[in-house]
CSV table of C-alpha atoms in Angstrom, one decimal:
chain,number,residue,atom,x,y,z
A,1,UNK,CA,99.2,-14.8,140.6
A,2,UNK,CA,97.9,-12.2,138.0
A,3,UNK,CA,96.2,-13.8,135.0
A,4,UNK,CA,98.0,-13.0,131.6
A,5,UNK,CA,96.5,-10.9,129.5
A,6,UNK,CA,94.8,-13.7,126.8
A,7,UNK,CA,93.2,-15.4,130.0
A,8,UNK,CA,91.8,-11.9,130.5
A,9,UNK,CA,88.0,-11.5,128.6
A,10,UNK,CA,88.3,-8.3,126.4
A,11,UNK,CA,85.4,-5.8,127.4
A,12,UNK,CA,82.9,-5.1,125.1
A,13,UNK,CA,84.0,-1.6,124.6
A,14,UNK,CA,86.9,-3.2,122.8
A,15,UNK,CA,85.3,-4.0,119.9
A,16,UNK,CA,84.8,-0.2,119.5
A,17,UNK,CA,88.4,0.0,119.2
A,18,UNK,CA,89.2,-1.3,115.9
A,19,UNK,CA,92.7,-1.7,114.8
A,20,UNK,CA,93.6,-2.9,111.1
A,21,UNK,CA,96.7,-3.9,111.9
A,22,UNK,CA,99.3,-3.5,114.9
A,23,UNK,CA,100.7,-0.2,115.4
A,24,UNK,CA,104.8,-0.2,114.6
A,25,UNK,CA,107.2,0.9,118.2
A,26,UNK,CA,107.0,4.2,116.8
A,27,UNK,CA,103.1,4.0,116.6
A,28,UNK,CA,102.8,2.8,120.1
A,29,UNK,CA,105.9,5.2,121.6
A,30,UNK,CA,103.3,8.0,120.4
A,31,UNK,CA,100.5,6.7,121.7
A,32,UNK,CA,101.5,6.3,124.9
A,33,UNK,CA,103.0,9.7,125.2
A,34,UNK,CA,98.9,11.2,124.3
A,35,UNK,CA,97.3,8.9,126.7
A,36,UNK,CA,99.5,10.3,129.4
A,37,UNK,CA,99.1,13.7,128.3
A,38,UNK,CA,95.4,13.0,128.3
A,39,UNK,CA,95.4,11.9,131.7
A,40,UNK,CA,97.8,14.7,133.0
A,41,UNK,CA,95.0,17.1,131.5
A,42,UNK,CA,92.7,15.2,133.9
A,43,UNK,CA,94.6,15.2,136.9
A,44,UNK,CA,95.6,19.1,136.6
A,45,UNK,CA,91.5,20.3,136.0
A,46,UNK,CA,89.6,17.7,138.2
A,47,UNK,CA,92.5,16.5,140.9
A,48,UNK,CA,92.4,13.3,140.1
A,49,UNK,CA,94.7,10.9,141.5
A,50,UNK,CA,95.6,6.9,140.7
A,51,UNK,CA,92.9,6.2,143.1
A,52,UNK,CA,90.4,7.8,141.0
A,53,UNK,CA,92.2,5.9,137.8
A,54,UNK,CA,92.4,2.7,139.8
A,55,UNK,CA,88.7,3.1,140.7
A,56,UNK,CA,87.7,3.8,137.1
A,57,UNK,CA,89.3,0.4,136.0
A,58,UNK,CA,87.3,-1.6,138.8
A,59,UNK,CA,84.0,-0.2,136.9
A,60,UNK,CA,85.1,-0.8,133.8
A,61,UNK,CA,86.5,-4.8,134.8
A,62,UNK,CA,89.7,-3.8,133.4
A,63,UNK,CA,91.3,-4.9,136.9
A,64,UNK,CA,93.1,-7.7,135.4
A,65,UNK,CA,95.5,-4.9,132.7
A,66,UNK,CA,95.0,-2.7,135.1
A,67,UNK,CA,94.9,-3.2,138.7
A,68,UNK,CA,97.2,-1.7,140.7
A,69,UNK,CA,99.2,1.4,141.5
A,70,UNK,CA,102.2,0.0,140.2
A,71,UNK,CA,101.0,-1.2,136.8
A,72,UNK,CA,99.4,2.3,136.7
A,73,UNK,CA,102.7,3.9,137.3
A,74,UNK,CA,105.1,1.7,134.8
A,75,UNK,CA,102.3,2.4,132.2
A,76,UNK,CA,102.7,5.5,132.5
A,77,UNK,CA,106.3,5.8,132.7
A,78,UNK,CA,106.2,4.3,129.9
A,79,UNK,CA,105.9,7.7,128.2
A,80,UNK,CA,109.2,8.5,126.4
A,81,UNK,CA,108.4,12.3,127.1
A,82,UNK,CA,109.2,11.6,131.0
A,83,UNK,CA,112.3,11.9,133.2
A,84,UNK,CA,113.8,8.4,133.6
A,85,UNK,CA,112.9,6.8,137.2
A,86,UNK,CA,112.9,3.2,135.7
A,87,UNK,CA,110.1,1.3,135.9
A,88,UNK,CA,109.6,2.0,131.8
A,89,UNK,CA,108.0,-1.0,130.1
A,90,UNK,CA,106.0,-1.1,126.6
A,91,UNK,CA,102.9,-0.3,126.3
A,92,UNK,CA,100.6,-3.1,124.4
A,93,UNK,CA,97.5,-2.8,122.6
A,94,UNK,CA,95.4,-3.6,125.2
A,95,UNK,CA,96.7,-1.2,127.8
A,96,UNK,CA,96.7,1.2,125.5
A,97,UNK,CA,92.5,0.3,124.5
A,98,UNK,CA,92.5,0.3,128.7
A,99,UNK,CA,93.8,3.6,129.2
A,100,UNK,CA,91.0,4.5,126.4
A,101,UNK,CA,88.0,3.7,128.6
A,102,UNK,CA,89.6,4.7,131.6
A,103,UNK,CA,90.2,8.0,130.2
A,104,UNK,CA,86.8,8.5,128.8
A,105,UNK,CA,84.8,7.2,132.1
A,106,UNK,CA,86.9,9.5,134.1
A,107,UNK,CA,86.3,12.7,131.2
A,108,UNK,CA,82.3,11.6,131.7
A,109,UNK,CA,82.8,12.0,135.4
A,110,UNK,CA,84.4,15.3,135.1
A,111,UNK,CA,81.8,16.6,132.4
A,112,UNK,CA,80.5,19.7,134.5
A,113,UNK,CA,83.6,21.0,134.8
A,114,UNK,CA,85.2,20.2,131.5
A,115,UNK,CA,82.1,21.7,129.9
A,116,UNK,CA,82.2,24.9,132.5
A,117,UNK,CA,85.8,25.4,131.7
A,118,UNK,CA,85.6,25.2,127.3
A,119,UNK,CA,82.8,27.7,128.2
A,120,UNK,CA,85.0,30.2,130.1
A,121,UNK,CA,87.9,29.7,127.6
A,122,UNK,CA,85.1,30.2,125.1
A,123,UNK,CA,83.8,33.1,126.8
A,124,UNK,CA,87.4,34.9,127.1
A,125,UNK,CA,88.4,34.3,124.1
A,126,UNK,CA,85.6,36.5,122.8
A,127,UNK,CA,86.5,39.3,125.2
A,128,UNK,CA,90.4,38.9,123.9
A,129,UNK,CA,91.1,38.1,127.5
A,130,UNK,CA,94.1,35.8,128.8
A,131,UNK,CA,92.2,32.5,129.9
A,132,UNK,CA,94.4,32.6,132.9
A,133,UNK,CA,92.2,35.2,134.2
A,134,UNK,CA,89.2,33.0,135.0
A,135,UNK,CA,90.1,31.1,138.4
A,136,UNK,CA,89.0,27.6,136.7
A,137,UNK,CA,91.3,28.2,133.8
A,138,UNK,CA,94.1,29.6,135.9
A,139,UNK,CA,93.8,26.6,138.2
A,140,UNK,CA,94.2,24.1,135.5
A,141,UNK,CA,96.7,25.8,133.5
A,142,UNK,CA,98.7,26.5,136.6
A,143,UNK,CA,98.5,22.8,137.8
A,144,UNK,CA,99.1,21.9,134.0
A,145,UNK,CA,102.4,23.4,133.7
A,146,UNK,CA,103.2,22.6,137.0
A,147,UNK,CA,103.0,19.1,136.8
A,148,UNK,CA,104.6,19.0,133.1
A,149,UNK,CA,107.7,20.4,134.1
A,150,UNK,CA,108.2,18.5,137.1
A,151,UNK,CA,107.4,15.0,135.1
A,152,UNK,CA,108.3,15.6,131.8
A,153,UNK,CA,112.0,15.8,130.0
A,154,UNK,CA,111.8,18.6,128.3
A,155,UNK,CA,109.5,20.5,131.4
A,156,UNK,CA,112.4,23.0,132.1
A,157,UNK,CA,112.8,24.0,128.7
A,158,UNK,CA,109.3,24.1,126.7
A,159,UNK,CA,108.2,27.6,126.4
A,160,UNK,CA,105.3,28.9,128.5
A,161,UNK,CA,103.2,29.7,125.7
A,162,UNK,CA,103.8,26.4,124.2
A,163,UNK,CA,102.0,24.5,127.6
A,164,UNK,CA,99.1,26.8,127.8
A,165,UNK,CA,98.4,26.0,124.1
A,166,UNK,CA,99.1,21.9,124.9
A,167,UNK,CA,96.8,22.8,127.7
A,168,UNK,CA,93.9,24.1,126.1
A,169,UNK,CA,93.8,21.9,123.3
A,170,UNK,CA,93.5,18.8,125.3
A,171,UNK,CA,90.9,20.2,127.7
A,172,UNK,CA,89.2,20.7,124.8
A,173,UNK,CA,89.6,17.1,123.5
A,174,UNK,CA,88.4,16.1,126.6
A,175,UNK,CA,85.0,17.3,125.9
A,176,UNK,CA,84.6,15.4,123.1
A,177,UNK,CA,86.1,12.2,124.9
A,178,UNK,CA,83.6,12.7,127.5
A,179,UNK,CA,80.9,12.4,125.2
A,180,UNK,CA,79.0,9.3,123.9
A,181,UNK,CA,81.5,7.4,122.0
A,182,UNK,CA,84.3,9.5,123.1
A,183,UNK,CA,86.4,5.9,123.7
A,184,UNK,CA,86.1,5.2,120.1
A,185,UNK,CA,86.8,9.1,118.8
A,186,UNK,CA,90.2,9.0,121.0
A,187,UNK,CA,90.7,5.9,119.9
A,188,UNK,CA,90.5,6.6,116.3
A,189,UNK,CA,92.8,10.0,117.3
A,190,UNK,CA,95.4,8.3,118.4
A,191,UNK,CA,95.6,5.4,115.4
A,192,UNK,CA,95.7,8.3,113.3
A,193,UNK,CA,98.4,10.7,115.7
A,194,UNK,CA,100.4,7.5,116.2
A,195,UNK,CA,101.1,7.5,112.0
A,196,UNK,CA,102.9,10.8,112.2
């Protein structure tokens, strides 16, 4: 039988994750929809898959919120921006602080290439060239829109232009998540994108 979630000890990271008071359905409907952004960032530069996610929540003892390929799966169905399959259910805090550390392990994992691909885009961007045209950044923006359209409601209809900007700004968050206190910086992100 799975513990509940007060049985479960928080993590020490958690008291990085302050929150003043509990965010409203809007707060956490937003949320939710960044995290999974976040990781579908992930997924498109580095290939990660729920293994790797699954993994990352072993090493982090965060087995017991998330421990399985299901619970991974209805979390992040739970993103309103998705095509309906069912399995939606609503996010709490504490999945949400999960998905935090799991997302920033993962981005400190992946920091080569993060940091080799903000320095291409860096580098094209001074030579006015399309970022598509370094292989890394084609790769990721390819597999980025790819897997947007195919997952997301809106996929079909969002202009081009509009995902390689989405794109680009999150690998670019994800340098900064990847960095020492990156949990409590994306944190503090979303708190603050979850007001709007």
């Amino acid at each position: 039988m799975r513990p509940s979630l007060q049985a479960v000890p928080t993590p020490a990271s958690f008291a990085d994750l302050p929150l003043a008071q509990p965010p409203d359905g809007q707060q956490l409907e937003n949320i939710k929809s960044h995290l999974d952004l976040i990781l579908l960032a992930l997924e498109s530069l580095a290939g990660l898959s729920s293994e790797a996610m699954l993994q990352a929540a072993k090493e982090l003892n965060l087995e017991a919120v998330i421990g399985d390929r299901v619970t991974l799966w209805r979390l992040r169905q739970s993103n309103p921006l998705r095509k309906s399959s069912g399995g939606r259910k609503k996010l709490d805090v504490e999945e949400a602080r999960s998905l935090v550390l799991i997302i920033c392990h993962l981005a400190r994992q992946q920091q080569d290439d993060i940091r080799r691909a903000c320095a291409l885009l860096e580098q094209m961007t001074e030579q006015g060239q399309e970022p598509h045209r370094a292989a890394l950044l084609g790769d990721y923006l390819d597999n980025f829109s790819n897997t947007y359209q195919e997952r997301m409601e809106e996929g079909e209809a969002i202009a081009s232009a509009s995902l390689v900007g989405l794109a680009l700004k999150l690998l670019i968050d994800l340098l900064f998540y990847g960095a020492k206190n990156g949990h409590r910086r994306l944190w503090l992100a979303l708190i603050d994108q979850g007001k709007t």
